Short mmCIF file of C-alpha atoms in Angstrom, two decimals:
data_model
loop_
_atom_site.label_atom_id
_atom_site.label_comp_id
_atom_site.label_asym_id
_atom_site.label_seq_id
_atom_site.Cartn_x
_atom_site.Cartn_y
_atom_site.Cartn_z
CA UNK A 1024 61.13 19.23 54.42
CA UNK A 1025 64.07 16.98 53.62
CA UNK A 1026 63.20 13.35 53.54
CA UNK A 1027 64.33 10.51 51.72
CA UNK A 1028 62.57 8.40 51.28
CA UNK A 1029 63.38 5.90 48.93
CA UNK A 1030 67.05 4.92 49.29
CA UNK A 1031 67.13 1.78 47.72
CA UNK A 1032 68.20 2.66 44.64
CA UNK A 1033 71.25 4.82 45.28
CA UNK A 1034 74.63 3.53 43.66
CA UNK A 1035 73.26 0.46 42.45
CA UNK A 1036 73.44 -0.62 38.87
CA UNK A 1037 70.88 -0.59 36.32
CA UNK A 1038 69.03 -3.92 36.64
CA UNK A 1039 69.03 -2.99 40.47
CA UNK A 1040 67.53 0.18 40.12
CA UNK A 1041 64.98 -1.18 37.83
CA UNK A 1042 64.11 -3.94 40.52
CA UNK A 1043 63.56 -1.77 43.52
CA UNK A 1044 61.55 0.59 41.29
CA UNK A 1045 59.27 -2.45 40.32
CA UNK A 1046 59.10 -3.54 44.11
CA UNK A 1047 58.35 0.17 45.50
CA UNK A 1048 55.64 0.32 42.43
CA UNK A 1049 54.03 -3.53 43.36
CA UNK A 1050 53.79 -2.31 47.45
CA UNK A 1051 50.59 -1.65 48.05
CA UNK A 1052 51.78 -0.85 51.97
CA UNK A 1053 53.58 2.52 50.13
CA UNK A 1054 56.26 2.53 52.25
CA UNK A 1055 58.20 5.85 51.08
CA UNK A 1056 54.60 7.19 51.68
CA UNK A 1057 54.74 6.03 55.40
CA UNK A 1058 58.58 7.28 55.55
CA UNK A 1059 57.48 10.73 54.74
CA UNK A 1060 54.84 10.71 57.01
CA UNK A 1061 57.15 8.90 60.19
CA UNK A 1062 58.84 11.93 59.56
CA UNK A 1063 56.32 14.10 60.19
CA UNK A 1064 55.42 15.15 56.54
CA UNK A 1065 51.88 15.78 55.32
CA UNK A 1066 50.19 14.47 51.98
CA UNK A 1067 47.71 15.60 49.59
CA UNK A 1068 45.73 12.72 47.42
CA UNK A 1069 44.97 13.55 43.65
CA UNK A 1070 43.00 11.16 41.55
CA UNK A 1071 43.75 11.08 37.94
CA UNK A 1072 44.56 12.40 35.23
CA UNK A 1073 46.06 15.35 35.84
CA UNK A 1074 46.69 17.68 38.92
CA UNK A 1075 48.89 20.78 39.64
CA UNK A 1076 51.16 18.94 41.93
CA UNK A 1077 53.64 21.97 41.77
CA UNK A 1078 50.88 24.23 44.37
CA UNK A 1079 50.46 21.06 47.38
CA UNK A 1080 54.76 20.46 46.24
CA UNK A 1081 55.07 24.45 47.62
CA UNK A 1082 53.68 23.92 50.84
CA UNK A 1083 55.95 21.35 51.71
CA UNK A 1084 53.31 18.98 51.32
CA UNK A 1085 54.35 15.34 49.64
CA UNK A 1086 51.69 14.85 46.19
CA UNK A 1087 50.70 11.16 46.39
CA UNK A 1088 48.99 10.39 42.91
CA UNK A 1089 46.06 8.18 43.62
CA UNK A 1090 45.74 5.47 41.04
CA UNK A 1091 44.35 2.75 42.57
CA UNK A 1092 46.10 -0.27 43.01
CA UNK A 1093 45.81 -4.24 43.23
CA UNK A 1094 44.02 -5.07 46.14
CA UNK A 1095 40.87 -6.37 46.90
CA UNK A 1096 38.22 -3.58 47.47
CA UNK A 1097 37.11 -5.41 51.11
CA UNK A 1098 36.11 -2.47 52.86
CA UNK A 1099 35.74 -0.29 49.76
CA UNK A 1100 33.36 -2.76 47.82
CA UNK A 1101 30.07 -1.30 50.21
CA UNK A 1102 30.62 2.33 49.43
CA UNK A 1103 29.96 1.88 45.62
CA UNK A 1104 27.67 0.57 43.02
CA UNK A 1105 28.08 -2.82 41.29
CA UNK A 1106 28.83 -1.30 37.61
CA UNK A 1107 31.77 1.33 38.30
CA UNK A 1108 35.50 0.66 37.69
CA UNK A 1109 37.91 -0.70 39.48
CA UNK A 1110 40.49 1.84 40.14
CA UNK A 1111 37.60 4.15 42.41
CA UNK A 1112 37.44 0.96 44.50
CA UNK A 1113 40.99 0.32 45.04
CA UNK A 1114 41.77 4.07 45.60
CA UNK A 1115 39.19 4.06 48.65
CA UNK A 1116 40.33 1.16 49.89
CA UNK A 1117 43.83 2.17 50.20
CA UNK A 1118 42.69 4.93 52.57
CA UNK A 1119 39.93 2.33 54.36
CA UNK A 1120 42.52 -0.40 54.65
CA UNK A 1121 44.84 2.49 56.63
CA UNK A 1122 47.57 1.36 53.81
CA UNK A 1123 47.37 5.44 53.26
CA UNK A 1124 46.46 8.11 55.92
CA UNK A 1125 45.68 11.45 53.99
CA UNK A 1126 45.56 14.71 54.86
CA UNK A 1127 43.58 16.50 51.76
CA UNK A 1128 42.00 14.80 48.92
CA UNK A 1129 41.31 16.12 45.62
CA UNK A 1130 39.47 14.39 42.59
CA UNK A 1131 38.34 16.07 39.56
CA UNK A 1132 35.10 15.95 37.63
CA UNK A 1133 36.90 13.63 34.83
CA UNK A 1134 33.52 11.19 34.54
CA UNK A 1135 30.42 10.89 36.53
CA UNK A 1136 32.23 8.51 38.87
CA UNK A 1137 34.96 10.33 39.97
CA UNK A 1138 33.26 13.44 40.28
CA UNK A 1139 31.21 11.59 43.01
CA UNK A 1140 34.33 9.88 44.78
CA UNK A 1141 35.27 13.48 46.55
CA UNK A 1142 31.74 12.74 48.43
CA UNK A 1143 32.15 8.89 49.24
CA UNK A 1144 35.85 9.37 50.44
CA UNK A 1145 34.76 13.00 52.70
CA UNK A 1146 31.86 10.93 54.30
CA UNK A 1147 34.47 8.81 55.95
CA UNK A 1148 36.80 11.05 56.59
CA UNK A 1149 37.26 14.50 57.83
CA UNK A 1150 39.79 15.96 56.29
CA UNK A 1151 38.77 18.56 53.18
CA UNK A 1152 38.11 16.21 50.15
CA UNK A 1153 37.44 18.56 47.18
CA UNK A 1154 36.74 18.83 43.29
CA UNK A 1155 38.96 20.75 41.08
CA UNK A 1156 36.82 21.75 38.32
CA UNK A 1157 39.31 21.76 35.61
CA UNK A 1158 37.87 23.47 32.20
CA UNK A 1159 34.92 21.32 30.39
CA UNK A 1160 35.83 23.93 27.57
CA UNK A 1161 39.34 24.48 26.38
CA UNK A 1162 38.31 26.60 23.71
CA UNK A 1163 37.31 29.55 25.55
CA UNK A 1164 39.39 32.49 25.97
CA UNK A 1165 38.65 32.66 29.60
CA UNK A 1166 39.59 28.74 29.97
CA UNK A 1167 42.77 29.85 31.16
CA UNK A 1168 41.67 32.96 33.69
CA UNK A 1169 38.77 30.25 34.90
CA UNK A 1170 41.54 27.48 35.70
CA UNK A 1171 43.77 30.36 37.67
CA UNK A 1172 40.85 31.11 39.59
CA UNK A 1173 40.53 26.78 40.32
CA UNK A 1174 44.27 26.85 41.06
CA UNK A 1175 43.83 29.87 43.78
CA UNK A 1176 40.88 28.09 45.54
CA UNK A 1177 42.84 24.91 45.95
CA UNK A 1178 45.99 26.86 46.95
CA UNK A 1179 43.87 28.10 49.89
CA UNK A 1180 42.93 24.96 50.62
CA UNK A 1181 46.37 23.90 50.41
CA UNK A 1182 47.84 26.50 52.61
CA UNK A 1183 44.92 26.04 55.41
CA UNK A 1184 45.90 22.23 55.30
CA UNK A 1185 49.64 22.76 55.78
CA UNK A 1186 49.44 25.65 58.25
CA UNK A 1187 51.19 28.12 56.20
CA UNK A 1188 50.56 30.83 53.12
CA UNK A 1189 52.14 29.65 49.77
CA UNK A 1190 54.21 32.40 48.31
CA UNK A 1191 55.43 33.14 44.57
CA UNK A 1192 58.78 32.25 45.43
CA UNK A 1193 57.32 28.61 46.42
CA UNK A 1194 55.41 28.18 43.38
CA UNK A 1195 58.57 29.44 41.39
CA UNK A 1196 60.98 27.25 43.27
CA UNK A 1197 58.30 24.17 43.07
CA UNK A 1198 57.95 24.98 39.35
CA UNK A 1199 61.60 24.57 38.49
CA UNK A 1200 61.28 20.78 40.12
CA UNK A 1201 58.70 20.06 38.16
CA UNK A 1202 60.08 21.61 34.81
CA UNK A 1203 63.06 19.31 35.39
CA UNK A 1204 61.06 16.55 36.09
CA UNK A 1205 58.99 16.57 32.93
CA UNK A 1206 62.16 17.56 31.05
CA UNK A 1207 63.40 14.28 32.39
CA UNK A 1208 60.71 12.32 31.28
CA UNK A 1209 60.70 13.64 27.71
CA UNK A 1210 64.13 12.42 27.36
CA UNK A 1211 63.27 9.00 29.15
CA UNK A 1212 60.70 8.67 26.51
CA UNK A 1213 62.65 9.76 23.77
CA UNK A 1214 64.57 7.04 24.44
CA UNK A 1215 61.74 3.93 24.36
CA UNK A 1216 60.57 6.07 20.88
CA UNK A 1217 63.96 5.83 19.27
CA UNK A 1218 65.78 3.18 20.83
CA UNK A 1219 63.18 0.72 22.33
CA UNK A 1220 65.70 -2.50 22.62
CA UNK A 1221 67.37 -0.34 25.30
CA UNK A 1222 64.01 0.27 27.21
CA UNK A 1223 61.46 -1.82 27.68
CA UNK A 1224 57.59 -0.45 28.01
CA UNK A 1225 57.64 -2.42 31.68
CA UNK A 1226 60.74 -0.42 32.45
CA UNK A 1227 60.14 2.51 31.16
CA UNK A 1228 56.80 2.29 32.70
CA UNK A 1229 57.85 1.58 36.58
CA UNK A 1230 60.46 4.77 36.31
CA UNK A 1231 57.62 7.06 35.66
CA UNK A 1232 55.21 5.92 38.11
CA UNK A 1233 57.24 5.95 41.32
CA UNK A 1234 57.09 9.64 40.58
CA UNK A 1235 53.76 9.99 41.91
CA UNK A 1236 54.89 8.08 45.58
CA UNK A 1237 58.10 10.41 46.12
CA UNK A 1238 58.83 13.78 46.62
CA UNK A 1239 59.87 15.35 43.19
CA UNK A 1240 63.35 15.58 43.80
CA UNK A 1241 64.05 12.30 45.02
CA UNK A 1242 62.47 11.35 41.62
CA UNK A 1243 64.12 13.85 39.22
CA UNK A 1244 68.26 12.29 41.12
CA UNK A 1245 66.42 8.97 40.17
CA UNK A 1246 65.84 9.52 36.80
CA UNK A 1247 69.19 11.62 36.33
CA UNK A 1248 71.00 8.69 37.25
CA UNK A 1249 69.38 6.02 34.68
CA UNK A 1250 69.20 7.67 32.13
CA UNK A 1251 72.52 7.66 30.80
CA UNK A 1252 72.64 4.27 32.35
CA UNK A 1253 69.94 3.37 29.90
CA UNK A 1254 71.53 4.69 26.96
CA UNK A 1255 74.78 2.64 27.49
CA UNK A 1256 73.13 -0.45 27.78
CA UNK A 1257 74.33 -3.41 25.53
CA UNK A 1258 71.27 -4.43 24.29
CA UNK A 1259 70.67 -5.98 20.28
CA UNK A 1260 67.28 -4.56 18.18
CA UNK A 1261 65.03 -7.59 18.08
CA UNK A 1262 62.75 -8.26 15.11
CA UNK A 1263 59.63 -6.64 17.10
CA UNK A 1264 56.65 -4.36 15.25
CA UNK A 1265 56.73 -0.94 16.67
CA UNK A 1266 53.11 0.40 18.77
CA UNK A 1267 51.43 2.86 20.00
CA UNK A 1268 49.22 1.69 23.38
CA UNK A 1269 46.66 3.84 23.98
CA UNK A 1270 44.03 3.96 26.97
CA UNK A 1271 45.65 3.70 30.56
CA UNK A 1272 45.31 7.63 31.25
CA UNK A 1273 42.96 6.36 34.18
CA UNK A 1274 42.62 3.21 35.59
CA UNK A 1275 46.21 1.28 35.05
CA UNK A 1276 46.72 -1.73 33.39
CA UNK A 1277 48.46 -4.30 35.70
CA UNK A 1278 52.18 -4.58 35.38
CA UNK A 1279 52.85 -7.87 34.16
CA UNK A 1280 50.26 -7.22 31.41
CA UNK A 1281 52.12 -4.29 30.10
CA UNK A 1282 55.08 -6.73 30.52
CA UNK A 1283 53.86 -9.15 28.17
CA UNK A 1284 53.00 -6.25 25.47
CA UNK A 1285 56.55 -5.86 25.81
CA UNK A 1286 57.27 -9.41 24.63
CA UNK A 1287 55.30 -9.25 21.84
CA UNK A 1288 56.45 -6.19 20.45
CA UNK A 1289 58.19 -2.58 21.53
CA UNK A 1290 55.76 -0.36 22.82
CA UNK A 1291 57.06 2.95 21.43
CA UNK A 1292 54.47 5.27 23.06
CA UNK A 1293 51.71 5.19 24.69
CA UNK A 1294 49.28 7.12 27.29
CA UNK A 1295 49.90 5.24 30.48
CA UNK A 1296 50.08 7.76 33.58
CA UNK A 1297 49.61 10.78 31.36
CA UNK A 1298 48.98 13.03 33.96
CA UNK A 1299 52.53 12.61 35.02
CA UNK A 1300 53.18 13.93 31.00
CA UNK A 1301 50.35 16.06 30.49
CA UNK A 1302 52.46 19.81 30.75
CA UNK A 1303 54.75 19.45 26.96
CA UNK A 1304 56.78 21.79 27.69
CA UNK A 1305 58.50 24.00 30.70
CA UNK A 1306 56.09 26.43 32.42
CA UNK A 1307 57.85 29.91 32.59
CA UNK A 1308 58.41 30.93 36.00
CA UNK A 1309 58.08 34.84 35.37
CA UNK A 1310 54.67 37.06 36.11
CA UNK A 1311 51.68 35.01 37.51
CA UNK A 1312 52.93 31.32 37.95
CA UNK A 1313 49.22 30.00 38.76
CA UNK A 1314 48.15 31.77 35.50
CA UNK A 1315 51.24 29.69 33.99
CA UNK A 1316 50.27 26.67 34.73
CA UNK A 1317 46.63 27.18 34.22
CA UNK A 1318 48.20 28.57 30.56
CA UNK A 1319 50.42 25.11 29.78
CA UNK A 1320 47.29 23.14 31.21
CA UNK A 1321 45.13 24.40 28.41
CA UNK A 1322 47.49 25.59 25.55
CA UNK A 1323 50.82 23.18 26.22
CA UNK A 1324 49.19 19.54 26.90
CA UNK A 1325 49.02 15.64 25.47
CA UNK A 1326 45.31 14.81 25.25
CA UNK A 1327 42.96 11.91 26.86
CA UNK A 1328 39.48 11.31 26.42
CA UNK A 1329 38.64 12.94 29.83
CA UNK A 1330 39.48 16.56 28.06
CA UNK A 1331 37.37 17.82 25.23
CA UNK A 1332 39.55 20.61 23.19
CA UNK A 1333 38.15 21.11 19.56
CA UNK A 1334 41.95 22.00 18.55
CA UNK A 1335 42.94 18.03 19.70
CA UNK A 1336 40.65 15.73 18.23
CA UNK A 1337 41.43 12.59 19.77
CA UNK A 1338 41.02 10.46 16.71
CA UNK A 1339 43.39 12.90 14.75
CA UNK A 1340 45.89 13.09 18.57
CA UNK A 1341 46.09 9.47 17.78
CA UNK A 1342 46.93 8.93 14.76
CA UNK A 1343 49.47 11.87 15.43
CA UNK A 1344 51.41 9.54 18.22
CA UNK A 1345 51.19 6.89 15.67
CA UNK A 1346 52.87 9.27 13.10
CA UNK A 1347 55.76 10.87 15.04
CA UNK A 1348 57.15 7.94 16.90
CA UNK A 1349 57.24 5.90 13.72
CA UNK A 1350 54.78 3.19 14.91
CA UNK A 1351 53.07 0.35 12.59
CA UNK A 1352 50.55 -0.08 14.37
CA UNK A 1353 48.39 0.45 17.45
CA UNK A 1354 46.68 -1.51 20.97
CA UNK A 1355 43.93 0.68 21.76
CA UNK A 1356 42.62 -0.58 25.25
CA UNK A 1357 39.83 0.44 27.70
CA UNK A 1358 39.45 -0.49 31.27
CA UNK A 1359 36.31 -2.17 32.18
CA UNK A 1360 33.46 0.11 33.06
CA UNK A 1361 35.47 2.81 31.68
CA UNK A 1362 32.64 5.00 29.84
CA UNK A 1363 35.43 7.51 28.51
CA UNK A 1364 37.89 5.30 27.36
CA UNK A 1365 35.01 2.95 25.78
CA UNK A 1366 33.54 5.45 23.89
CA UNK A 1367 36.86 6.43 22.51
CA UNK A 1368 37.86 2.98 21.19
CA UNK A 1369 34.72 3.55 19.14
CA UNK A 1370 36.23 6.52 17.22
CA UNK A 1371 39.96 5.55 17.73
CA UNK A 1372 38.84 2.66 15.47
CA UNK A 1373 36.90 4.37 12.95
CA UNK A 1374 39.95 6.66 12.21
CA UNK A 1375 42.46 3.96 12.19
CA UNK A 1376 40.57 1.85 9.35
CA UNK A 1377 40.43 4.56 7.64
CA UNK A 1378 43.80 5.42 7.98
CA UNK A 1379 44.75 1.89 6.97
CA UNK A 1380 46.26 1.48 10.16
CA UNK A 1381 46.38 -2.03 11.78
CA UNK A 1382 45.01 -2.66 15.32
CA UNK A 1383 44.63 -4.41 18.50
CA UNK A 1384 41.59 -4.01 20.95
CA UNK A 1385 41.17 -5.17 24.58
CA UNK A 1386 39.59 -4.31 27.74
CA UNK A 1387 41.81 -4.46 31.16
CA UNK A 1388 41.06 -4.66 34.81
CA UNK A 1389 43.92 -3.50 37.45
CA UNK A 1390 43.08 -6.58 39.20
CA UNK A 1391 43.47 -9.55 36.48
CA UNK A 1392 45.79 -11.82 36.77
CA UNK A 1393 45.42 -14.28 33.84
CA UNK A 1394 46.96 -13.18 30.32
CA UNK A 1395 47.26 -16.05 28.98
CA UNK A 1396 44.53 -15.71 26.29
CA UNK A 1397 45.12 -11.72 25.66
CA UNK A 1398 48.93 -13.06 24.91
CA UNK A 1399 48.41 -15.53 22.66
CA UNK A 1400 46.09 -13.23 20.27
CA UNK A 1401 48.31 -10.62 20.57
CA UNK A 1402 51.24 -12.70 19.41
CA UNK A 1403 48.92 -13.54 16.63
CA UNK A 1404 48.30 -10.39 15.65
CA UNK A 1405 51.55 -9.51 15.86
CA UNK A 1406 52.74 -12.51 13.62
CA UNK A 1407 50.28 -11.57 10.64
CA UNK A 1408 51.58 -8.07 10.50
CA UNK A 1409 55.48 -9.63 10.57
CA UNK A 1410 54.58 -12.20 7.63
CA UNK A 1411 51.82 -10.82 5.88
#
């Protein structure tokens, strides 16, 4: 199905682009979500991290990458327990609030909580809301054969959802998008790692996530367009320390706090929206394309502390990131309730001292609005590594 639906952006320059990204990304009523709908498109939910977008994108099916967002949790507040993230709240609540209509939802067994949500959100709806069981061990030769199997069970749930079988030329064709996509992405960046006085971590930030509320295509003309717009930019190197931000691969940080990070200092990489990332390189479109993906999934990936692979020690991942983007130093962060991400700041800072490697720690909520106090010992952190 042919639908656009987000033309705001087209022909306008840089700054404009930038702004209408930043609006779609703030509008909680997802309105390119309700345009493909209107237009009598279906769409599959995916909580995070990471989901193979490429089998519901070869049904014809719009992926809508559910990552909760900042509204209250009114409705959602009732169906949960007092001590659980945010972002499970907000997700609901989208769907409760009718600011999203689904036709399929799939969450993944990523933490205790989220493995439960696919039960909350199916007892109020009907529509299949499922678990995809992606591989607790990476290490096992039949890790990638198990996933296949995963990626066949959704595909039938897929193709009973959109009313029609999913063929190898759909996956193939589907793959290519999403090849180009994540090509796209390297390069955008490539540029924040290299050049970040030409892209800010706000930017750089907003252009990745309205992938996950458009159809891929839309997103890969989108990002085709700025990107040589974003290398012509006439923009001056500040005297900023370069970081690495680590911990939004779940729950997201709210946008004006990654905005002041970007004040402070140029964030050169970081993990925010990995699943978006997760695939390194292009998935070959030849033989078995589930058995592909299922391949790059477990053999061709970034890392988060929701995946435990003996061959990518996050500790040793980190200080990696740190290493090849030529960072001085590092914010590692944790949403609030976040037992994953928690536990890692624990050994994320234990290999960082060791490494002699200065760093920041916080805890974020999608929701918070006040930075004022986060800012100011930032910038002080900030300042002693400038003048020490």
């Amino acid at each position: 199905m042919t639908v656009q639906t987000f033309p705001e952006w087209q022909g306008q320059p840089l700054d404009e682009v930038i702004y209408q990204c930043r609006e779609l990304f703030e509008d909680s009523d997802l309105p390119t979500v309700r345009r493909w709908r209107d237009a009598g498109g279906r769409v599959v939910g995916h909580f995070q991290v990471y989901f193979p977008e490429e089998v519901v994108h070869a049904a014809g099916m719009l992926p809508f990458k559910v990552r909760g967002a900042t509204v209250e949790p009114v409705q959602a507040d009732s169906r949960f327990g007092s001590y659980l993230c945010s972002i499970l709240k907000t997700s609901l609540e989208l769907a409760l609030s009718e600011r999203i209509e689904l036709d399929m939802f799939v969450t993944h067994p990523i933490c205790d909580a989220a493995r439960n949500l696919a039960g909350v959100w199916g007892r109020n709806y009907s529509y299949p809301c499922q678990i995809l069981y992606l591989p607790q061990n990476a290490n096992s030769g039949h890790a990638a054969e198990y996933l296949r199997g995963e990626y066949a069970r959704l595909k039938r749930g897929v193709e009973e959802v959109a009313g029609r079988e999913v063929g190898d030329d759909d996956l193939r064709a589907s793959l290519a998008v999403f090849n180009e996509n994540r090509a796209l992405l390297r390069e955008l960046y490539a540029i924040k790692r290299d050049t970040p006085w030409l892209l800010p971590v706000d930017e750089a930030y907003v252009l990745t996530a309205v992938g996950g509320l458009i159809p891929r295509e839309e997103h890969n003309q989108l990002l085709a367009y700025v990107v040589p717009l974003i290398r012509e930019r006439d923009a001056k190197r500040q005297d900023k320390i370069r970081v690495v931000f680590e911990g939004g691969f779940c729950e997201q940080p709210p946008l004006d706090l990654i905005r002041a990070l970007g004040r402070s200092c140029y964030v050169v990489d970081d993990d925010l929206l990995i699943g978006l990332r997760w695939i390194l390189e292009d998935v070959p479109a030849d033989g078995d394309v589930l058995l592909n993906l299922a391949k790059a999934y477990v053999d061709e990936s970034s890392y988060s502390p929701v995946q435990h692979d003996l061959r990518k020690p996050k500790e040793r991942m980190l200080l990696k990131r740190i290493e090849d983007s030529a960072a001085e130093a590092a914010i590692v962060t944790a949403a609030k309730m976040c037992e994953p991400g928690l536990e890692e700041q624990v050994a994320y800072t234990r290999a960082l001292d060791e490494a002699n490697v200065p760093y920041f720690v916080s805890e974020f909520e999608e929701n918070m609005t006040s930075f004022d106090h986060l800012e100011i010992q930032l910038e002080t952190f900030v300042e002693n590594l400038l003048f020490d």
